[in-house]
Every structure is written in structure tokens, then in C-alpha cells.
PDB file of N, CA and C and ligand atoms in Angstrom:
ATOM      1  N   MET A   1      -0.508 -26.730  -7.779  1.00 55.00           N
ATOM      2  CA  MET A   1      -1.752 -25.965  -7.663  1.00 55.00           C
ATOM      3  C   MET A   1      -2.964 -26.841  -7.949  1.00 55.00           C
ATOM      4  N   HIS A   2      -3.827 -26.886  -6.976  1.00 88.00           N
ATOM      5  CA  HIS A   2      -5.070 -27.634  -6.973  1.00 88.00           C
ATOM      6  C   HIS A   2      -5.916 -27.417  -8.240  1.00 88.00           C
ATOM      7  N   GLU A   3      -6.199 -26.159  -8.557  1.00 93.00           N
ATOM      8  CA  GLU A   3      -7.079 -25.841  -9.673  1.00 93.00           C
ATOM      9  C   GLU A   3      -6.506 -26.221 -11.029  1.00 93.00           C
ATOM     10  N   LEU A   4      -5.185 -26.164 -11.155  1.00 95.00           N
ATOM     11  CA  LEU A   4      -4.572 -26.507 -12.440  1.00 95.00           C
ATOM     12  C   LEU A   4      -4.796 -27.984 -12.767  1.00 95.00           C
ATOM     13  N   SER A   5      -4.612 -28.855 -11.794  1.00 95.00           N
ATOM     14  CA  SER A   5      -4.817 -30.280 -12.081  1.00 95.00           C
ATOM     15  C   SER A   5      -6.293 -30.564 -12.350  1.00 95.00           C
ATOM     16  N   ILE A   6      -7.175 -29.826 -11.676  1.00 94.00           N
ATOM     17  CA  ILE A   6      -8.608 -30.001 -11.936  1.00 94.00           C
ATOM     18  C   ILE A   6      -8.924 -29.547 -13.361  1.00 94.00           C
ATOM     19  N   ALA A   7      -8.379 -28.386 -13.749  1.00 96.00           N
ATOM     20  CA  ALA A   7      -8.619 -27.859 -15.086  1.00 96.00           C
ATOM     21  C   ALA A   7      -8.127 -28.836 -16.151  1.00 96.00           C
ATOM     22  N   MET A   8      -6.969 -29.469 -15.891  1.00 96.00           N
ATOM     23  CA  MET A   8      -6.428 -30.405 -16.870  1.00 96.00           C
ATOM     24  C   MET A   8      -7.306 -31.641 -17.017  1.00 96.00           C
ATOM     25  N   SER A   9      -7.806 -32.152 -15.904  1.00 95.00           N
ATOM     26  CA  SER A   9      -8.660 -33.336 -16.064  1.00 95.00           C
ATOM     27  C   SER A   9     -10.012 -32.954 -16.663  1.00 95.00           C
ATOM     28  N   LEU A  10     -10.479 -31.740 -16.360  1.00 96.00           N
ATOM     29  CA  LEU A  10     -11.724 -31.283 -16.974  1.00 96.00           C
ATOM     30  C   LEU A  10     -11.585 -31.234 -18.489  1.00 96.00           C
ATOM     31  N   LEU A  11     -10.474 -30.637 -18.937  1.00 97.00           N
ATOM     32  CA  LEU A  11     -10.246 -30.489 -20.366  1.00 97.00           C
ATOM     33  C   LEU A  11     -10.207 -31.844 -21.068  1.00 97.00           C
ATOM     34  N   GLU A  12      -9.605 -32.813 -20.387  1.00 96.00           N
ATOM     35  CA  GLU A  12      -9.542 -34.163 -20.938  1.00 96.00           C
ATOM     36  C   GLU A  12     -10.952 -34.734 -21.145  1.00 96.00           C
ATOM     37  N   ILE A  13     -11.791 -34.562 -20.122  1.00 96.00           N
ATOM     38  CA  ILE A  13     -13.164 -35.083 -20.207  1.00 96.00           C
ATOM     39  C   ILE A  13     -13.965 -34.306 -21.260  1.00 96.00           C
ATOM     40  N   ILE A  14     -13.731 -32.990 -21.319  1.00 97.00           N
ATOM     41  CA  ILE A  14     -14.433 -32.159 -22.299  1.00 97.00           C
ATOM     42  C   ILE A  14     -14.096 -32.617 -23.717  1.00 97.00           C
ATOM     43  N   GLU A  15     -12.802 -32.867 -23.966  1.00 96.00           N
ATOM     44  CA  GLU A  15     -12.387 -33.292 -25.301  1.00 96.00           C
ATOM     45  C   GLU A  15     -13.015 -34.636 -25.666  1.00 96.00           C
ATOM     46  N   ARG A  16     -13.048 -35.530 -24.693  1.00 96.00           N
ATOM     47  CA  ARG A  16     -13.641 -36.843 -24.922  1.00 96.00           C
ATOM     48  C   ARG A  16     -15.138 -36.707 -25.214  1.00 96.00           C
ATOM     49  N   THR A  17     -15.818 -35.893 -24.403  1.00 96.00           N
ATOM     50  CA  THR A  17     -17.255 -35.691 -24.562  1.00 96.00           C
ATOM     51  C   THR A  17     -17.557 -35.050 -25.910  1.00 96.00           C
ATOM     52  N   ALA A  18     -16.769 -34.050 -26.288  1.00 97.00           N
ATOM     53  CA  ALA A  18     -16.988 -33.341 -27.541  1.00 97.00           C
ATOM     54  C   ALA A  18     -16.822 -34.293 -28.725  1.00 97.00           C
ATOM     55  N   ARG A  19     -15.776 -35.122 -28.673  1.00 96.00           N
ATOM     56  CA  ARG A  19     -15.537 -36.069 -29.755  1.00 96.00           C
ATOM     57  C   ARG A  19     -16.663 -37.096 -29.845  1.00 96.00           C
ATOM     58  N   ALA A  20     -17.079 -37.580 -28.692  1.00 96.00           N
ATOM     59  CA  ALA A  20     -18.151 -38.584 -28.657  1.00 96.00           C
ATOM     60  C   ALA A  20     -19.450 -38.024 -29.211  1.00 96.00           C
ATOM     61  N   ASN A  21     -19.622 -36.703 -29.124  1.00 96.00           N
ATOM     62  CA  ASN A  21     -20.856 -36.087 -29.607  1.00 96.00           C
ATOM     63  C   ASN A  21     -20.696 -35.408 -30.959  1.00 96.00           C
ATOM     64  N   GLY A  22     -19.572 -35.663 -31.608  1.00 97.00           N
ATOM     65  CA  GLY A  22     -19.322 -35.121 -32.939  1.00 97.00           C
ATOM     66  C   GLY A  22     -19.173 -33.616 -33.004  1.00 97.00           C
ATOM     67  N   MET A  23     -18.713 -32.995 -31.923  1.00 96.00           N
ATOM     68  CA  MET A  23     -18.523 -31.542 -31.951  1.00 96.00           C
ATOM     69  C   MET A  23     -17.142 -31.213 -32.505  1.00 96.00           C
ATOM     70  N   SER A  24     -17.083 -30.098 -33.259  1.00 95.00           N
ATOM     71  CA  SER A  24     -15.770 -29.711 -33.767  1.00 95.00           C
ATOM     72  C   SER A  24     -15.217 -28.575 -32.923  1.00 95.00           C
ATOM     73  N   ARG A  25     -16.117 -27.935 -32.195  1.00 96.00           N
ATOM     74  CA  ARG A  25     -15.619 -26.916 -31.263  1.00 96.00           C
ATOM     75  C   ARG A  25     -16.598 -26.775 -30.105  1.00 96.00           C
ATOM     76  N   VAL A  26     -16.025 -26.515 -28.939  1.00 98.00           N
ATOM     77  CA  VAL A  26     -16.829 -26.399 -27.724  1.00 98.00           C
ATOM     78  C   VAL A  26     -17.038 -24.919 -27.432  1.00 98.00           C
ATOM     79  N   THR A  27     -18.289 -24.540 -27.152  1.00 98.00           N
ATOM     80  CA  THR A  27     -18.571 -23.124 -26.906  1.00 98.00           C
ATOM     81  C   THR A  27     -18.791 -22.795 -25.437  1.00 98.00           C
ATOM     82  N   LYS A  28     -19.346 -23.753 -24.710  1.00 98.00           N
ATOM     83  CA  LYS A  28     -19.670 -23.454 -23.315  1.00 98.00           C
ATOM     84  C   LYS A  28     -19.548 -24.705 -22.453  1.00 98.00           C
ATOM     85  N   VAL A  29     -18.999 -24.529 -21.263  1.00 98.00           N
ATOM     86  CA  VAL A  29     -18.822 -25.647 -20.348  1.00 98.00           C
ATOM     87  C   VAL A  29     -19.345 -25.228 -18.976  1.00 98.00           C
ATOM     88  N   LEU A  30     -20.182 -26.075 -18.406  1.00 98.00           N
ATOM     89  CA  LEU A  30     -20.686 -25.782 -17.066  1.00 98.00           C
ATOM     90  C   LEU A  30     -20.181 -26.824 -16.076  1.00 98.00           C
ATOM     91  N   VAL A  31     -19.548 -26.332 -15.034  1.00 97.00           N
ATOM     92  CA  VAL A  31     -19.003 -27.211 -14.010  1.00 97.00           C
ATOM     93  C   VAL A  31     -19.688 -26.903 -12.688  1.00 97.00           C
ATOM     94  N   LYS A  32     -20.042 -27.956 -11.959  1.00 96.00           N
ATOM     95  CA  LYS A  32     -20.597 -27.736 -10.626  1.00 96.00           C
ATOM     96  C   LYS A  32     -19.554 -28.140  -9.609  1.00 96.00           C
ATOM     97  N   ALA A  33     -19.218 -27.206  -8.753  1.00 95.00           N
ATOM     98  CA  ALA A  33     -18.189 -27.467  -7.750  1.00 95.00           C
ATOM     99  C   ALA A  33     -18.793 -27.357  -6.362  1.00 95.00           C
ATOM    100  N   GLY A  34     -18.795 -28.458  -5.637  1.00 95.00           N
ATOM    101  CA  GLY A  34     -19.321 -28.452  -4.273  1.00 95.00           C
ATOM    102  C   GLY A  34     -18.470 -27.580  -3.365  1.00 95.00           C
ATOM    103  N   GLU A  35     -19.136 -27.002  -2.372  1.00 92.00           N
ATOM    104  CA  GLU A  35     -18.475 -26.152  -1.396  1.00 92.00           C
ATOM    105  C   GLU A  35     -17.294 -26.865  -0.728  1.00 92.00           C
ATOM    106  N   LEU A  36     -17.456 -28.144  -0.465  1.00 90.00           N
ATOM    107  CA  LEU A  36     -16.413 -28.910   0.235  1.00 90.00           C
ATOM    108  C   LEU A  36     -15.142 -29.104  -0.587  1.00 90.00           C
ATOM    109  N   THR A  37     -15.252 -28.976  -1.919  1.00 92.00           N
ATOM    110  CA  THR A  37     -14.073 -29.179  -2.759  1.00 92.00           C
ATOM    111  C   THR A  37     -13.121 -27.977  -2.653  1.00 92.00           C
ATOM    112  N   SER A  38     -13.596 -26.896  -2.076  1.00 90.00           N
ATOM    113  CA  SER A  38     -12.880 -25.619  -1.945  1.00 90.00           C
ATOM    114  C   SER A  38     -12.185 -25.171  -3.239  1.00 90.00           C
ATOM    115  N   VAL A  39     -12.880 -25.411  -4.353  1.00 93.00           N
ATOM    116  CA  VAL A  39     -12.390 -24.927  -5.637  1.00 93.00           C
ATOM    117  C   VAL A  39     -12.791 -23.459  -5.774  1.00 93.00           C
ATOM    118  N   GLU A  40     -11.840 -22.623  -6.149  1.00 93.00           N
ATOM    119  CA  GLU A  40     -12.170 -21.227  -6.365  1.00 93.00           C
ATOM    120  C   GLU A  40     -12.514 -21.014  -7.822  1.00 93.00           C
ATOM    121  N   PRO A  41     -13.757 -20.568  -8.092  1.00 95.00           N
ATOM    122  CA  PRO A  41     -14.199 -20.410  -9.472  1.00 95.00           C
ATOM    123  C   PRO A  41     -13.260 -19.554 -10.322  1.00 95.00           C
ATOM    124  N   GLU A  42     -12.780 -18.438  -9.781  1.00 95.00           N
ATOM    125  CA  GLU A  42     -11.929 -17.544 -10.587  1.00 95.00           C
ATOM    126  C   GLU A  42     -10.619 -18.226 -10.931  1.00 95.00           C
ATOM    127  N   SER A  43     -10.086 -18.908  -9.961  1.00 95.00           N
ATOM    128  CA  SER A  43      -8.797 -19.530 -10.187  1.00 95.00           C
ATOM    129  C   SER A  43      -8.925 -20.723 -11.139  1.00 95.00           C
ATOM    130  N   LEU A  44     -10.061 -21.433 -11.067  1.00 96.00           N
ATOM    131  CA  LEU A  44     -10.284 -22.543 -11.996  1.00 96.00           C
ATOM    132  C   LEU A  44     -10.457 -22.006 -13.427  1.00 96.00           C
ATOM    133  N   SER A  45     -11.226 -20.919 -13.585  1.00 96.00           N
ATOM    134  CA  SER A  45     -11.407 -20.321 -14.910  1.00 96.00           C
ATOM    135  C   SER A  45     -10.071 -19.851 -15.473  1.00 96.00           C
ATOM    136  N   PHE A  46      -9.268 -19.251 -14.604  1.00 96.00           N
ATOM    137  CA  PHE A  46      -7.963 -18.754 -15.039  1.00 96.00           C
ATOM    138  C   PHE A  46      -7.104 -19.902 -15.582  1.00 96.00           C
ATOM    139  N   CYS A  47      -7.023 -20.985 -14.835  1.00 96.00           N
ATOM    140  CA  CYS A  47      -6.220 -22.136 -15.262  1.00 96.00           C
ATOM    141  C   CYS A  47      -6.775 -22.731 -16.551  1.00 96.00           C
ATOM    142  N   PHE A  48      -8.094 -22.840 -16.603  1.00 97.00           N
ATOM    143  CA  PHE A  48      -8.727 -23.414 -17.784  1.00 97.00           C
ATOM    144  C   PHE A  48      -8.424 -22.571 -19.021  1.00 97.00           C
ATOM    145  N   ASN A  49      -8.509 -21.254 -18.884  1.00 97.00           N
ATOM    146  CA  ASN A  49      -8.234 -20.365 -20.011  1.00 97.00           C
ATOM    147  C   ASN A  49      -6.787 -20.453 -20.475  1.00 97.00           C
ATOM    148  N   GLU A  50      -5.890 -20.784 -19.565  1.00 96.00           N
ATOM    149  CA  GLU A  50      -4.483 -20.929 -19.919  1.00 96.00           C
ATOM    150  C   GLU A  50      -4.223 -22.195 -20.734  1.00 96.00           C
ATOM    151  N   ILE A  51      -4.870 -23.296 -20.354  1.00 97.00           N
ATOM    152  CA  ILE A  51      -4.551 -24.573 -20.994  1.00 97.00           C
ATOM    153  C   ILE A  51      -5.453 -24.929 -22.172  1.00 97.00           C
ATOM    154  N   LYS A  52      -6.556 -24.176 -22.355  1.00 97.00           N
ATOM    155  CA  LYS A  52      -7.515 -24.549 -23.398  1.00 97.00           C
ATOM    156  C   LYS A  52      -7.050 -24.149 -24.802  1.00 97.00           C
ATOM    157  N   LYS A  53      -6.049 -23.271 -24.884  1.00 95.00           N
ATOM    158  CA  LYS A  53      -5.690 -22.635 -26.153  1.00 95.00           C
ATOM    159  C   LYS A  53      -5.512 -23.566 -27.348  1.00 95.00           C
ATOM    160  N   GLU A  54      -4.804 -24.672 -27.130  1.00 90.00           N
ATOM    161  CA  GLU A  54      -4.536 -25.575 -28.256  1.00 90.00           C
ATOM    162  C   GLU A  54      -5.584 -26.674 -28.396  1.00 90.00           C
ATOM    163  N   SER A  55      -6.672 -26.544 -27.659  1.00 96.00           N
ATOM    164  CA  SER A  55      -7.630 -27.652 -27.640  1.00 96.00           C
ATOM    165  C   SER A  55      -8.898 -27.338 -28.410  1.00 96.00           C
ATOM    166  N   ILE A  56      -9.767 -28.323 -28.436  1.00 96.00           N
ATOM    167  CA  ILE A  56     -11.067 -28.202 -29.078  1.00 96.00           C
ATOM    168  C   ILE A  56     -11.930 -27.158 -28.352  1.00 96.00           C
ATOM    169  N   ALA A  57     -11.543 -26.853 -27.112  1.00 97.00           N
ATOM    170  CA  ALA A  57     -12.296 -25.911 -26.286  1.00 97.00           C
ATOM    171  C   ALA A  57     -11.647 -24.530 -26.246  1.00 97.00           C
ATOM    172  N   ALA A  58     -10.847 -24.228 -27.276  1.00 97.00           N
ATOM    173  CA  ALA A  58     -10.090 -22.979 -27.305  1.00 97.00           C
ATOM    174  C   ALA A  58     -10.943 -21.731 -27.102  1.00 97.00           C
ATOM    175  N   SER A  59     -12.190 -21.762 -27.630  1.00 96.00           N
ATOM    176  CA  SER A  59     -13.021 -20.564 -27.479  1.00 96.00           C
ATOM    177  C   SER A  59     -14.171 -20.789 -26.505  1.00 96.00           C
ATOM    178  N   ALA A  60     -14.047 -21.841 -25.716  1.00 97.00           N
ATOM    179  CA  ALA A  60     -15.136 -22.168 -24.796  1.00 97.00           C
ATOM    180  C   ALA A  60     -15.134 -21.269 -23.566  1.00 97.00           C
ATOM    181  N   GLU A  61     -16.343 -20.988 -23.120  1.00 97.00           N
ATOM    182  CA  GLU A  61     -16.497 -20.205 -21.903  1.00 97.00           C
ATOM    183  C   GLU A  61     -16.762 -21.183 -20.755  1.00 97.00           C
ATOM    184  N   LEU A  62     -16.017 -21.024 -19.690  1.00 97.00           N
ATOM    185  CA  LEU A  62     -16.193 -21.927 -18.547  1.00 97.00           C
ATOM    186  C   LEU A  62     -17.029 -21.245 -17.468  1.00 97.00           C
ATOM    187  N   LEU A  63     -18.111 -21.899 -17.084  1.00 97.00           N
ATOM    188  CA  LEU A  63     -18.942 -21.378 -16.004  1.00 97.00           C
ATOM    189  C   LEU A  63     -18.832 -22.324 -14.822  1.00 97.00           C
ATOM    190  N   VAL A  64     -18.554 -21.777 -13.673  1.00 96.00           N
ATOM    191  CA  VAL A  64     -18.436 -22.614 -12.480  1.00 96.00           C
ATOM    192  C   VAL A  64     -19.553 -22.240 -11.512  1.00 96.00           C
ATOM    193  N   GLU A  65     -20.348 -23.232 -11.168  1.00 96.00           N
ATOM    194  CA  GLU A  65     -21.418 -22.992 -10.215  1.00 96.00           C
ATOM    195  C   GLU A  65     -21.045 -23.663  -8.893  1.00 96.00           C
ATOM    196  N   VAL A  66     -21.031 -22.890  -7.845  1.00 94.00           N
ATOM    197  CA  VAL A  66     -20.682 -23.465  -6.543  1.00 94.00           C
ATOM    198  C   VAL A  66     -21.947 -24.039  -5.898  1.00 94.00           C
ATOM    199  N   VAL A  67     -21.860 -25.317  -5.524  1.00 95.00           N
ATOM    200  CA  VAL A  67     -23.004 -25.992  -4.914  1.00 95.00           C
ATOM    201  C   VAL A  67     -22.842 -25.981  -3.398  1.00 95.00           C
ATOM    202  N   PRO A  68     -23.788 -25.374  -2.686  1.00 94.00           N
ATOM    203  CA  PRO A  68     -23.661 -25.321  -1.230  1.00 94.00           C
ATOM    204  C   PRO A  68     -23.771 -26.692  -0.589  1.00 94.00           C
ATOM    205  N   LEU A  69     -23.152 -26.819   0.551  1.00 93.00           N
ATOM    206  CA  LEU A  69     -23.167 -28.082   1.283  1.00 93.00           C
ATOM    207  C   LEU A  69     -24.567 -28.323   1.846  1.00 93.00           C
ATOM    208  N   GLN A  70     -25.103 -29.516   1.553  1.00 95.00           N
ATOM    209  CA  GLN A  70     -26.445 -29.855   2.019  1.00 95.00           C
ATOM    210  C   GLN A  70     -26.458 -31.227   2.653  1.00 95.00           C
ATOM    211  N   GLY A  71     -27.249 -31.359   3.695  1.00 95.00           N
ATOM    212  CA  GLY A  71     -27.348 -32.644   4.369  1.00 95.00           C
ATOM    213  C   GLY A  71     -28.784 -33.104   4.433  1.00 95.00           C
ATOM    214  N   CYS A  72     -28.968 -34.392   4.740  1.00 96.00           N
ATOM    215  CA  CYS A  72     -30.313 -34.865   5.003  1.00 96.00           C
ATOM    216  C   CYS A  72     -30.252 -35.757   6.237  1.00 96.00           C
ATOM    217  N   CYS A  73     -31.338 -35.754   6.978  1.00 97.00           N
ATOM    218  CA  CYS A  73     -31.369 -36.451   8.256  1.00 97.00           C
ATOM    219  C   CYS A  73     -32.176 -37.738   8.125  1.00 97.00           C
ATOM    220  N   PRO A  74     -31.550 -38.895   8.402  1.00 97.00           N
ATOM    221  CA  PRO A  74     -32.271 -40.159   8.271  1.00 97.00           C
ATOM    222  C   PRO A  74     -33.303 -40.347   9.390  1.00 97.00           C
ATOM    223  N   VAL A  75     -33.194 -39.576  10.461  1.00 97.00           N
ATOM    224  CA  VAL A  75     -34.137 -39.721  11.578  1.00 97.00           C
ATOM    225  C   VAL A  75     -35.458 -39.006  11.292  1.00 97.00           C
ATOM    226  N   CYS A  76     -35.399 -37.719  10.955  1.00 97.00           N
ATOM    227  CA  CYS A  76     -36.647 -36.980  10.744  1.00 97.00           C
ATOM    228  C   CYS A  76     -36.922 -36.703   9.275  1.00 97.00           C
ATOM    229  N   GLY A  77     -35.961 -37.037   8.396  1.00 97.00           N
ATOM    230  CA  GLY A  77     -36.199 -36.919   6.964  1.00 97.00           C
ATOM    231  C   GLY A  77     -36.067 -35.524   6.382  1.00 97.00           C
ATOM    232  N   SER A  78     -35.565 -34.562   7.135  1.00 96.00           N
ATOM    233  CA  SER A  78     -35.472 -33.220   6.556  1.00 96.00           C
ATOM    234  C   SER A  78     -34.159 -33.000   5.807  1.00 96.00           C
ATOM    235  N   ASP A  79     -34.235 -32.119   4.821  1.00 95.00           N
ATOM    236  CA  ASP A  79     -33.055 -31.680   4.075  1.00 95.00           C
ATOM    237  C   ASP A  79     -32.721 -30.269   4.546  1.00 95.00           C
ATOM    238  N   PHE A  80     -31.451 -29.969   4.633  1.00 93.00           N
ATOM    239  CA  PHE A  80     -31.085 -28.642   5.114  1.00 93.00           C
ATOM    240  C   PHE A  80     -29.712 -28.248   4.607  1.00 93.00           C
ATOM    241  N   ASP A  81     -29.440 -26.942   4.617  1.00 92.00           N
ATOM    242  CA  ASP A  81     -28.118 -26.445   4.270  1.00 92.00           C
ATOM    243  C   ASP A  81     -27.218 -26.591   5.488  1.00 92.00           C
ATOM    244  N   ILE A  82     -25.975 -26.965   5.251  1.00 92.00           N
ATOM    245  CA  ILE A  82     -25.025 -27.079   6.348  1.00 92.00           C
ATOM    246  C   ILE A  82     -24.181 -25.811   6.361  1.00 92.00           C
ATOM    247  N   LYS A  83     -24.264 -25.084   7.456  1.00 87.00           N
ATOM    248  CA  LYS A  83     -23.511 -23.836   7.554  1.00 87.00           C
ATOM    249  C   LYS A  83     -22.420 -23.963   8.600  1.00 87.00           C
ATOM    250  N   ASP A  84     -21.282 -23.348   8.332  1.00 85.00           N
ATOM    251  CA  ASP A  84     -20.154 -23.352   9.266  1.00 85.00           C
ATOM    252  C   ASP A  84     -19.768 -24.761   9.724  1.00 85.00           C
ATOM    253  N   SER A  85     -19.844 -25.736   8.818  1.00 80.00           N
ATOM    254  CA  SER A  85     -19.487 -27.137   9.112  1.00 80.00           C
ATOM    255  C   SER A  85     -20.231 -27.716  10.307  1.00 80.00           C
ATOM    256  N   LYS A  86     -21.437 -27.256  10.555  1.00 86.00           N
ATOM    257  CA  LYS A  86     -22.230 -27.825  11.650  1.00 86.00           C
ATOM    258  C   LYS A  86     -22.921 -29.082  11.144  1.00 86.00           C
ATOM    259  N   LEU A  87     -22.299 -30.229  11.475  1.00 89.00           N
ATOM    260  CA  LEU A  87     -22.800 -31.481  10.929  1.00 89.00           C
ATOM    261  C   LEU A  87     -23.846 -32.134  11.827  1.00 89.00           C
ATOM    262  N   PHE A  88     -24.953 -31.457  11.995  1.00 92.00           N
ATOM    263  CA  PHE A  88     -26.083 -32.071  12.678  1.00 92.00           C
ATOM    264  C   PHE A  88     -27.381 -31.529  12.121  1.00 92.00           C
ATOM    265  N   CYS A  89     -28.454 -32.273  12.380  1.00 93.00           N
ATOM    266  CA  CYS A  89     -29.747 -31.910  11.817  1.00 93.00           C
ATOM    267  C   CYS A  89     -30.285 -30.642  12.468  1.00 93.00           C
ATOM    268  N   SER A  90     -30.709 -29.689  11.610  1.00 86.00           N
ATOM    269  CA  SER A  90     -31.190 -28.433  12.157  1.00 86.00           C
ATOM    270  C   SER A  90     -32.616 -28.576  12.699  1.00 86.00           C
ATOM    271  N   MET A  91     -33.280 -29.691  12.375  1.00 91.00           N
ATOM    272  CA  MET A  91     -34.646 -29.894  12.848  1.00 91.00           C
ATOM    273  C   MET A  91     -34.682 -30.656  14.173  1.00 91.00           C
ATOM    274  N   CYS A  92     -33.961 -31.801  14.244  1.00 96.00           N
ATOM    275  CA  CYS A  92     -34.063 -32.624  15.457  1.00 96.00           C
ATOM    276  C   CYS A  92     -32.750 -32.761  16.215  1.00 96.00           C
ATOM    277  N   GLY A  93     -31.665 -32.219  15.660  1.00 93.00           N
ATOM    278  CA  GLY A  93     -30.403 -32.259  16.390  1.00 93.00           C
ATOM    279  C   GLY A  93     -29.599 -33.549  16.228  1.00 93.00           C
ATOM    280  N   ASN A  94     -30.122 -34.503  15.460  1.00 96.00           N
ATOM    281  CA  ASN A  94     -29.408 -35.751  15.200  1.00 96.00           C
ATOM    282  C   ASN A  94     -28.034 -35.481  14.560  1.00 96.00           C
ATOM    283  N   ARG A  95     -27.013 -36.187  15.025  1.00 94.00           N
ATOM    284  CA  ARG A  95     -25.673 -35.935  14.507  1.00 94.00           C
ATOM    285  C   ARG A  95     -25.244 -36.909  13.412  1.00 94.00           C
ATOM    286  N   ASP A  96     -26.077 -37.904  13.179  1.00 94.00           N
ATOM    287  CA  ASP A  96     -25.725 -38.914  12.178  1.00 94.00           C
ATOM    288  C   ASP A  96     -26.377 -38.575  10.842  1.00 94.00           C
ATOM    289  N   ILE A  97     -25.900 -37.492  10.230  1.00 95.00           N
ATOM    290  CA  ILE A  97     -26.551 -37.038   9.002  1.00 95.00           C
ATOM    291  C   ILE A  97     -25.784 -37.498   7.771  1.00 95.00           C
ATOM    292  N   ARG A  98     -26.453 -37.417   6.654  1.00 95.00           N
ATOM    293  CA  ARG A  98     -25.802 -37.756   5.401  1.00 95.00           C
ATOM    294  C   ARG A  98     -25.620 -36.485   4.583  1.00 95.00           C
ATOM    295  N   ILE A  99     -24.465 -36.397   3.921  1.00 94.00           N
ATOM    296  CA  ILE A  99     -24.231 -35.253   3.043  1.00 94.00           C
ATOM    297  C   ILE A  99     -24.770 -35.599   1.661  1.00 94.00           C
ATOM    298  N   ILE A 100     -25.676 -34.754   1.150  1.00 95.00           N
ATOM    299  CA  ILE A 100     -26.284 -35.071  -0.148  1.00 95.00           C
ATOM    300  C   ILE A 100     -25.817 -34.157  -1.276  1.00 95.00           C
ATOM    301  N   ALA A 101     -25.193 -33.043  -0.955  1.00 95.00           N
ATOM    302  CA  ALA A 101     -24.665 -32.161  -1.997  1.00 95.00           C
ATOM    303  C   ALA A 101     -23.537 -31.326  -1.422  1.00 95.00           C
ATOM    304  N   GLY A 102     -22.625 -30.915  -2.313  1.00 95.00           N
ATOM    305  CA  GLY A 102     -21.551 -30.046  -1.861  1.00 95.00           C
ATOM    306  C   GLY A 102     -20.190 -30.722  -1.815  1.00 95.00           C
ATOM    307  N   GLU A 103     -20.164 -32.044  -2.036  1.00 93.00           N
ATOM    308  CA  GLU A 103     -18.893 -32.770  -2.017  1.00 93.00           C
ATOM    309  C   GLU A 103     -18.386 -33.017  -3.423  1.00 93.00           C
ATOM    310  N   GLU A 104     -19.257 -32.825  -4.413  1.00 93.00           N
ATOM    311  CA  GLU A 104     -18.961 -33.244  -5.767  1.00 93.00           C
ATOM    312  C   GLU A 104     -18.270 -32.170  -6.602  1.00 93.00           C
ATOM    313  N   LEU A 105     -17.557 -32.660  -7.586  1.00 94.00           N
ATOM    314  CA  LEU A 105     -17.035 -31.750  -8.591  1.00 94.00           C
ATOM    315  C   LEU A 105     -17.393 -32.429  -9.894  1.00 94.00           C
ATOM    316  N   CYS A 106     -18.301 -31.842 -10.651  1.00 93.00           N
ATOM    317  CA  CYS A 106     -18.670 -32.538 -11.865  1.00 93.00           C
ATOM    318  C   CYS A 106     -18.840 -31.623 -13.053  1.00 93.00           C
ATOM    319  N   LEU A 107     -18.570 -32.215 -14.178  1.00 95.00           N
ATOM    320  CA  LEU A 107     -18.751 -31.539 -15.440  1.00 95.00           C
ATOM    321  C   LEU A 107     -20.226 -31.715 -15.767  1.00 95.00           C
ATOM    322  N   PHE A 108     -20.969 -30.618 -15.700  1.00 95.00           N
ATOM    323  CA  PHE A 108     -22.415 -30.729 -15.774  1.00 95.00           C
ATOM    324  C   PHE A 108     -22.919 -30.653 -17.211  1.00 95.00           C
ATOM    325  N   GLN A 109     -22.292 -29.804 -18.008  1.00 96.00           N
ATOM    326  CA  GLN A 109     -22.789 -29.615 -19.366  1.00 96.00           C
ATOM    327  C   GLN A 109     -21.678 -29.170 -20.305  1.00 96.00           C
ATOM    328  N   VAL A 110     -21.691 -29.712 -21.515  1.00 97.00           N
ATOM    329  CA  VAL A 110     -20.744 -29.272 -22.542  1.00 97.00           C
ATOM    330  C   VAL A 110     -21.560 -28.902 -23.769  1.00 97.00           C
ATOM    331  N   GLU A 111     -21.441 -27.650 -24.207  1.00 97.00           N
ATOM    332  CA  GLU A 111     -22.157 -27.226 -25.404  1.00 97.00           C
ATOM    333  C   GLU A 111     -21.146 -26.945 -26.507  1.00 97.00           C
ATOM    334  N   GLY A 112     -21.542 -27.258 -27.730  1.00 97.00           N
ATOM    335  CA  GLY A 112     -20.613 -27.016 -28.815  1.00 97.00           C
ATOM    336  C   GLY A 112     -21.285 -27.059 -30.169  1.00 97.00           C
ATOM    337  N   GLU A 113     -20.481 -26.918 -31.213  1.00 96.00           N
ATOM    338  CA  GLU A 113     -20.988 -26.950 -32.579  1.00 96.00           C
ATOM    339  C   GLU A 113     -20.326 -28.092 -33.324  1.00 96.00           C
ATOM    340  N   SER A 114     -21.093 -28.677 -34.259  1.00 91.00           N
ATOM    341  CA  SER A 114     -20.502 -29.787 -34.991  1.00 91.00           C
ATOM    342  C   SER A 114     -19.841 -29.303 -36.269  1.00 91.00           C
TER     343      SER A 114
HETATM  344 ZN1  LIG B 201     -33.467 -34.651  11.951  1.00 90.35          ZN
END
């Protein structure tokens, strides 16, 4: 299961981050999941809640924010949302666009108490 392995690596990073910041318990975790990662927020929270029990994040609340897919066009310089996997510029029709958001999966914030 995709989400379980993601939850496990998240927990590892959370524990490392918490220790590095002198936290004794983690209260809140914010994760940003790009649309392209096809991570399901509910399923990720479910997995996280299952594995967090014995960890420093046992009482932490996991928030998953889905980041929509966004592109930018090197020809006309516009930024736009990419809908239905249409990989071309909505302003000038250029097909050589760059993806600037929506591919990432990152641990955005860890809150806790020392
Ligand atoms: Zn363009």
C-alpha cells in the first residue's frame, strides 16, 4: 500500500525533526501532497494514525493539504492551473511547459511541545 510506506517515512522525518528541535511530543503535522502524487488524504491519515501510536507523534494530528497541479510557460511567462492533464499553456498554447507545483510530497510543518 502506497500510503503506508509514505506514512512510515513521514513518521521517520517527524521524529528526526522533533528531536532536532528538542520537542518531547508532536501535536500537529502538516503535509503538502501534490495532485500528481495521487496520495489520498484520508488513507494517509488512517495509516499515520495506525503507526504513530508508539512514537513521539502519538497524539499528533495529521493535516494533509492537496496542492493542485500548476504549470508555467517559458514562452509567455504565465502561470496556470493544469486541469485534466492538459499539458499546454492556457494563454499561448505552447506545449513546452514547466510544472511548478503538484508533483511534490513534503512535510511542511511540525508543531510540538518541549
Ligand atoms: Zn504561454
